[in-house]
Amino acid sequence: MTLGDKIRKHAPPRKKKPPLYDEEMYKSETGIDGEVNMKRKDIILNNEISELCTFTLNGHKQKVLIEGKRKDSPIIITLHGGPGTPIPFSVGCRGLFPAFTDIFIMVYWDQLGSGINNYVIDDTFSIDSFVQMTKELVAQIKKKFPNNKVMIFSTSWGSILSTKLLENNPHAVDAVIACGQIIKNVFICDEVKNTLCKSGIPKKNLNRINNITVENFTGKDLQLISSSLRKYTNAYQNKLGAKAPIGSIIKGLITSPDYKMKDFKAIMVNGYMKNTSLWKEILSLNLTEQLKKVEIPYMILQGDTDIVASTQTVKELVSTSNNTNLRYKIVANTGHFPGVAMMDTLLSVLQETAQML
């Protein structure tokens, strides 16, 4: 749910399986000069669809990238986390993920306020504002591809949108795969406080965190919790897991044919910087009942050390739901950020789910 190294490195090469993220693809002979290299160009040219569209979503014009090798492939609409962090998938990713676009049509949307769709998200915006945008995006994609199966891949904050989308329309899409599913008790909960208590966090900071409540918090309070979890625990990035090659990923985004430098900067510093309304809702949220009632396949992928979106809460919910549509899979040596193992699992689960539909 914060900024940082959320993007993944490609998996070790496997027989007959392309790497998820090919670092060599983004090394041009002249370095980072904004020029798309030939390998990436070839991938883009070989796709039957590689189109930057403009849709009006909840009254706001927004750019959405649609990319896939075949026009009849299943569609994956990506809902990124944050709020306001279009990673790992963004409009700047044209040609970057052939392991996905060879099999699926990927829909990359930088949610309003971030990336290419940077815009000031003031406190008039609510979760429902973004649920409405998601609903309208799904409708636009279905109109454009009336015969394709449509799935959602949501991560962290994006999983709130996928859950509430189904609350409004249980069959809005054919399936959802969520990574780091938000259910309830984000940040300000006993699990986070107890984990930090067992870590090396300074006592002064721990005392301050223990006094933070859902009813009385500031942006600096949330930053303290987030930074402490990153520094002293495996909540975000498991230290045993493979780490993302941030340098190579940055090269890929800077050399995007669709991003300008201002769009790249707005991955991190964007229209969400002063927003408080969304976090007030997130901290009070409880999606237990909505998830128990899902009527389509809904697979939750969780890192084994994720306490930002609590893996223990996911396990308890699924085991008591008595709903065969709701399932989960635990990914070892993984925190809240989707790393190598998570992205490998995601691709596999997406393929398995598509075959079921």
Coordinates of C-alpha atoms in Angstrom, one line a residue:
M1 CA 0.0 0.0 0.0
T2 CA 3.1 2.3 -0.1
L3 CA 5.7 3.3 -2.7
G4 CA 8.9 1.5 -3.3
D5 CA 10.3 -1.6 -5.0
K6 CA 7.0 -3.2 -5.9
I7 CA 8.1 -4.4 -9.3
R8 CA 9.6 -7.8 -9.9
K9 CA 12.6 -9.2 -11.5
H10 CA 12.2 -11.9 -14.2
A11 CA 12.3 -15.5 -13.1
P12 CA 15.3 -17.7 -13.9
P13 CA 15.0 -18.9 -17.5
R14 CA 13.0 -22.1 -17.9
K15 CA 12.6 -24.4 -20.8
K16 CA 10.1 -23.1 -23.4
K17 CA 9.0 -20.3 -21.0
P18 CA 9.9 -16.7 -21.7
P19 CA 11.2 -14.6 -18.7
L20 CA 8.6 -12.5 -17.1
Y21 CA 10.9 -9.5 -17.2
D22 CA 13.9 -9.5 -19.5
E23 CA 16.5 -7.1 -18.2
E24 CA 18.6 -7.3 -21.4
M25 CA 15.6 -6.0 -23.3
Y26 CA 16.0 -2.6 -21.8
K27 CA 19.7 -2.1 -22.3
S28 CA 20.2 0.1 -25.3
E29 CA 23.5 0.7 -26.9
T30 CA 23.4 4.4 -26.1
G31 CA 22.1 4.0 -22.5
I32 CA 18.9 5.7 -21.3
D33 CA 18.1 8.1 -24.1
G34 CA 14.4 7.7 -24.4
E35 CA 14.7 5.5 -27.5
V36 CA 12.8 2.2 -27.5
N37 CA 15.2 -0.6 -28.3
M38 CA 14.7 -3.0 -31.2
K39 CA 13.7 -6.0 -29.1
R40 CA 10.9 -4.1 -27.4
K41 CA 9.8 -2.7 -30.8
D42 CA 9.6 -6.2 -32.2
I43 CA 7.4 -7.3 -29.3
I44 CA 5.1 -4.4 -29.9
L45 CA 4.9 -4.9 -33.7
N46 CA 4.1 -8.6 -33.3
N47 CA 1.1 -7.8 -31.1
E48 CA -2.3 -7.8 -32.9
I49 CA -3.4 -5.1 -30.5
S50 CA -1.2 -2.4 -28.9
E51 CA -3.4 0.6 -28.5
L52 CA -3.4 3.6 -26.2
C53 CA -7.1 4.5 -25.7
T54 CA -8.8 7.4 -24.1
F55 CA -11.9 6.6 -22.0
T56 CA -14.1 8.9 -20.0
L57 CA -14.4 7.2 -16.5
N58 CA -16.7 8.8 -13.9
G59 CA -16.5 12.1 -15.8
H60 CA -12.7 12.1 -16.2
K61 CA -10.9 11.4 -19.5
Q62 CA -8.2 8.8 -18.9
K63 CA -5.6 7.0 -21.0
V64 CA -5.6 3.2 -20.9
L65 CA -3.1 0.9 -22.7
I66 CA -4.5 -2.3 -24.2
E67 CA -1.9 -4.8 -25.4
G68 CA -1.9 -8.5 -26.5
K69 CA -0.6 -10.8 -29.2
R70 CA -4.0 -12.1 -30.2
K71 CA -7.3 -10.2 -30.3
D72 CA -9.2 -13.3 -29.2
S73 CA -7.2 -13.9 -26.0
P74 CA -8.7 -13.6 -22.5
I75 CA -8.5 -10.1 -21.1
I76 CA -6.8 -9.1 -17.9
I77 CA -7.8 -5.7 -16.5
T78 CA -5.1 -4.6 -14.0
L79 CA -6.1 -2.6 -10.8
H80 CA -2.9 -1.4 -9.2
G81 CA -2.3 -0.6 -5.5
G82 CA -1.5 2.6 -3.6
P83 CA -3.8 4.4 -3.7
G84 CA -1.9 6.0 -6.5
T85 CA 1.0 3.6 -7.3
P86 CA 0.7 2.1 -10.8
I87 CA 3.2 -0.7 -10.3
P88 CA 4.0 -3.4 -11.5
F89 CA 1.6 -2.9 -14.5
S90 CA 1.1 0.6 -15.9
V91 CA 0.5 2.5 -19.1
G92 CA 4.2 2.8 -19.4
C93 CA 4.6 -0.9 -19.8
R94 CA 4.0 -1.3 -23.5
G95 CA 6.2 -4.2 -24.7
L96 CA 7.6 -4.9 -21.3
F97 CA 5.7 -8.1 -20.3
P98 CA 5.6 -10.5 -23.3
A99 CA 5.1 -13.4 -20.9
F100 CA 1.7 -12.0 -20.2
T101 CA 0.8 -10.3 -23.5
D102 CA 1.6 -13.5 -25.5
I103 CA -1.2 -15.2 -23.6
F104 CA -3.6 -12.5 -22.6
I105 CA -4.8 -9.0 -23.6
M106 CA -3.5 -6.8 -20.8
V107 CA -5.4 -3.7 -19.9
Y108 CA -3.1 -1.2 -18.1
W109 CA -4.8 1.6 -16.3
D110 CA -3.0 4.3 -14.3
Q111 CA -5.8 5.2 -12.0
L112 CA -6.9 8.8 -12.0
G113 CA -4.3 10.8 -10.0
S114 CA -1.3 8.8 -11.0
G115 CA 1.1 8.1 -13.9
I116 CA -0.1 9.3 -17.2
N117 CA -3.5 10.2 -15.6
N118 CA -2.1 12.4 -12.9
Y119 CA -4.7 14.7 -11.4
V120 CA -5.2 16.2 -8.0
I121 CA -7.2 13.8 -5.8
D122 CA -8.8 16.1 -3.3
D123 CA -10.9 15.0 -0.4
T124 CA -14.1 15.0 -2.4
F125 CA -13.0 11.6 -3.8
S126 CA -14.1 8.4 -2.2
I127 CA -13.6 4.7 -2.7
D128 CA -16.9 4.7 -4.5
S129 CA -15.5 7.3 -7.0
F130 CA -12.9 4.7 -8.1
V131 CA -15.3 1.8 -8.0
Q132 CA -17.4 3.8 -10.5
M133 CA -14.4 4.3 -12.7
T134 CA -13.6 0.6 -12.5
K135 CA -17.2 -0.3 -13.4
E136 CA -17.1 2.0 -16.5
L137 CA -13.7 0.7 -17.6
V138 CA -15.0 -2.8 -17.5
A139 CA -18.0 -1.8 -19.6
Q140 CA -15.7 -0.1 -22.1
I141 CA -13.5 -3.1 -22.5
K142 CA -16.5 -5.5 -22.8
K143 CA -17.9 -3.2 -25.5
K144 CA -14.6 -3.3 -27.4
F145 CA -14.2 -7.0 -27.0
P146 CA -17.7 -8.5 -26.7
N147 CA -16.6 -12.1 -27.2
N148 CA -13.6 -12.3 -24.9
K149 CA -13.5 -13.6 -21.3
V150 CA -12.6 -10.8 -18.9
M151 CA -10.7 -11.2 -15.7
I152 CA -9.3 -8.7 -13.2
F153 CA -5.9 -8.8 -11.6
S154 CA -6.0 -6.5 -8.5
T155 CA -3.3 -5.8 -6.0
S156 CA -3.6 -4.2 -2.5
W157 CA -5.7 -1.0 -2.8
G158 CA -6.9 -2.4 -6.2
S159 CA -8.4 -5.4 -4.4
I160 CA -10.8 -3.1 -2.6
L161 CA -12.0 -2.0 -6.0
S162 CA -12.4 -5.5 -7.4
T163 CA -14.3 -6.6 -4.2
K164 CA -16.7 -3.6 -4.3
L165 CA -17.2 -3.9 -8.1
L166 CA -18.6 -7.4 -7.4
E167 CA -20.7 -6.2 -4.6
N168 CA -22.5 -3.9 -7.0
N169 CA -22.5 -6.5 -9.9
P170 CA -21.6 -10.1 -8.9
H171 CA -20.9 -11.1 -12.5
A172 CA -19.2 -7.9 -13.7
V173 CA -16.2 -10.0 -14.9
D174 CA -15.6 -13.7 -15.2
A175 CA -12.9 -14.1 -12.5
V176 CA -10.7 -12.1 -10.1
I177 CA -7.1 -12.8 -9.0
A178 CA -6.1 -10.5 -6.2
C179 CA -2.6 -10.1 -4.7
G180 CA -2.4 -8.8 -1.2
Q181 CA -6.2 -8.7 -0.6
I182 CA -7.3 -5.9 1.7
I183 CA -10.1 -7.1 4.0
K184 CA -9.9 -5.1 7.3
N185 CA -7.6 -3.7 10.0
V186 CA -5.0 -2.2 7.7
F187 CA -1.9 -0.9 9.6
I188 CA -3.7 -0.1 12.9
C189 CA -4.2 -3.5 14.4
D190 CA -2.8 -5.9 17.0
E191 CA -1.0 -8.1 14.4
V192 CA 1.1 -5.1 13.2
K193 CA 1.8 -3.8 16.7
N194 CA 2.7 -7.3 18.0
T195 CA 5.1 -7.9 15.1
L196 CA 6.8 -4.6 15.5
C197 CA 7.1 -5.2 19.3
K198 CA 9.2 -8.3 18.5
S199 CA 11.4 -6.4 16.0
G200 CA 14.2 -4.1 16.6
I201 CA 12.1 -0.9 16.4
P202 CA 13.2 1.9 18.8
K203 CA 10.9 2.0 21.9
K204 CA 10.0 5.6 21.3
N205 CA 8.6 4.8 17.8
L206 CA 6.8 1.7 19.1
N207 CA 5.1 3.7 21.9
R208 CA 4.0 6.2 19.4
I209 CA 2.6 3.5 17.1
N210 CA 0.8 1.8 20.0
N211 CA -1.1 5.1 20.6
I212 CA -2.3 5.5 17.0
T213 CA -6.0 4.7 16.6
V214 CA -8.4 4.6 13.6
E215 CA -10.3 7.5 15.0
N216 CA -7.2 9.6 15.6
F217 CA -4.3 9.4 13.1
T218 CA -2.3 11.6 10.8
G219 CA -0.5 11.0 7.5
K220 CA 2.8 11.0 9.4
D221 CA 1.5 8.3 11.7
L222 CA 0.8 6.1 8.7
Q223 CA 4.2 6.9 7.2
L224 CA 5.8 5.8 10.6
I225 CA 4.0 2.5 10.6
S226 CA 4.8 1.8 6.9
S227 CA 8.5 2.8 7.2
S228 CA 8.8 0.7 10.4
L229 CA 7.3 -2.4 8.8
R230 CA 9.7 -2.0 5.8
K231 CA 12.7 -1.5 7.9
Y232 CA 12.2 -3.9 10.8
T233 CA 10.0 -6.7 9.4
N234 CA 9.3 -8.8 6.3
A235 CA 5.9 -7.3 5.9
Y236 CA 6.6 -5.7 2.6
Q237 CA 9.7 -7.3 1.2
N238 CA 10.7 -10.7 2.6
K239 CA 14.5 -10.7 3.0
L240 CA 14.7 -14.3 1.7
G241 CA 12.9 -13.5 -1.5
A242 CA 14.4 -12.3 -4.8
K243 CA 14.6 -8.6 -5.0
A244 CA 13.4 -6.5 -8.0
P245 CA 16.0 -4.9 -10.3
I246 CA 14.8 -1.4 -9.8
G247 CA 17.3 0.1 -12.2
S248 CA 16.2 -2.1 -15.1
I249 CA 12.6 -1.4 -14.4
I250 CA 13.2 2.3 -14.3
K251 CA 14.9 2.1 -17.7
G252 CA 11.9 0.2 -19.1
L253 CA 9.5 3.0 -18.0
I254 CA 11.7 5.9 -19.0
T255 CA 12.0 4.5 -22.5
S256 CA 8.3 3.9 -22.8
P257 CA 6.8 5.1 -26.1
D258 CA 3.8 6.3 -24.1
Y259 CA 5.3 8.0 -21.0
K260 CA 6.7 11.4 -20.8
M261 CA 9.1 12.2 -17.9
K262 CA 6.2 13.9 -16.0
D263 CA 4.2 10.6 -16.2
F264 CA 7.1 8.6 -14.9
K265 CA 7.6 10.9 -12.0
A266 CA 3.8 10.7 -11.3
I267 CA 4.2 7.0 -10.4
M268 CA 5.6 8.2 -7.1
V269 CA 4.8 11.9 -6.6
N270 CA 1.3 12.6 -7.8
G271 CA -2.2 13.8 -7.1
Y272 CA -2.6 11.7 -4.0
M273 CA 0.0 13.5 -1.9
K274 CA -2.5 15.6 0.1
N275 CA -5.5 13.2 0.0
T276 CA -6.8 12.0 3.4
S277 CA -10.4 11.0 2.5
L278 CA -9.4 7.6 0.9
W279 CA -7.2 6.6 3.9
K280 CA -10.0 7.4 6.3
E281 CA -12.2 5.0 4.5
I282 CA -9.5 2.3 4.0
L283 CA -8.7 2.2 7.8
S284 CA -12.4 1.7 8.6
L285 CA -13.1 -0.8 5.9
N286 CA -14.3 -4.4 6.4
L287 CA -14.9 -6.4 3.3
T288 CA -15.5 -9.7 5.0
E289 CA -19.2 -10.1 4.1
Q290 CA -18.7 -9.0 0.5
L291 CA -15.9 -11.5 -0.1
K292 CA -17.9 -14.3 1.5
K293 CA -20.6 -13.8 -1.1
V294 CA -18.6 -13.7 -4.3
E295 CA -20.3 -15.6 -7.1
I296 CA -17.4 -15.9 -9.5
P297 CA -13.9 -17.5 -9.1
Y298 CA -11.9 -15.2 -6.7
M299 CA -8.4 -16.4 -6.0
I300 CA -6.3 -14.5 -3.4
L301 CA -2.5 -14.7 -3.7
Q302 CA -0.8 -13.9 -0.4
G303 CA 2.8 -13.5 0.6
D304 CA 3.5 -15.7 3.7
T305 CA 4.9 -12.7 5.7
D306 CA 2.4 -10.1 4.5
I307 CA 0.8 -8.3 7.5
V308 CA -0.1 -5.1 5.6
A309 CA -2.9 -7.1 4.0
S310 CA -3.0 -9.8 6.6
T311 CA -2.4 -13.3 5.3
Q312 CA -3.8 -14.7 8.5
T313 CA -7.0 -12.8 8.0
V314 CA -7.3 -14.2 4.5
K315 CA -6.9 -17.7 5.7
E316 CA -9.5 -17.3 8.4
L317 CA -12.0 -15.7 6.0
V318 CA -11.7 -18.3 3.3
S319 CA -11.8 -21.3 5.8
T320 CA -15.1 -20.0 7.3
S321 CA -16.7 -18.7 4.1
N322 CA -18.1 -22.1 2.9
N323 CA -17.8 -20.6 -0.6
T324 CA -16.0 -22.7 -3.2
N325 CA -15.5 -19.6 -5.4
L326 CA -13.3 -18.0 -2.8
R327 CA -9.8 -19.5 -2.6
Y328 CA -6.3 -18.5 -1.6
K329 CA -2.7 -19.5 -2.3
I330 CA 0.3 -18.7 -0.1
V331 CA 3.6 -17.7 -1.8
A332 CA 6.6 -18.5 0.3
N333 CA 9.3 -15.9 1.2
T334 CA 7.1 -13.1 0.0
G335 CA 5.7 -10.0 1.7
H336 CA 3.2 -7.5 0.5
F337 CA 5.2 -6.4 -2.6
P338 CA 4.8 -8.9 -5.5
G339 CA 8.3 -10.2 -6.2
V340 CA 9.7 -13.0 -8.4
A341 CA 7.8 -15.9 -6.8
M342 CA 4.5 -13.9 -6.7
M343 CA 4.7 -12.9 -10.4
D344 CA 5.5 -16.5 -11.4
T345 CA 2.5 -17.7 -9.3
L346 CA 0.3 -15.0 -10.8
L347 CA 1.1 -16.0 -14.4
S348 CA 0.4 -19.6 -13.6
V349 CA -2.9 -18.9 -11.8
L350 CA -4.1 -16.6 -14.5
Q351 CA -3.5 -19.4 -17.1
E352 CA -5.2 -22.0 -14.9
T353 CA -8.2 -19.7 -14.3
A354 CA -8.6 -18.8 -18.0
Q355 CA -8.7 -22.5 -18.8
M356 CA -11.5 -23.0 -16.3
L357 CA -13.7 -20.3 -17.8

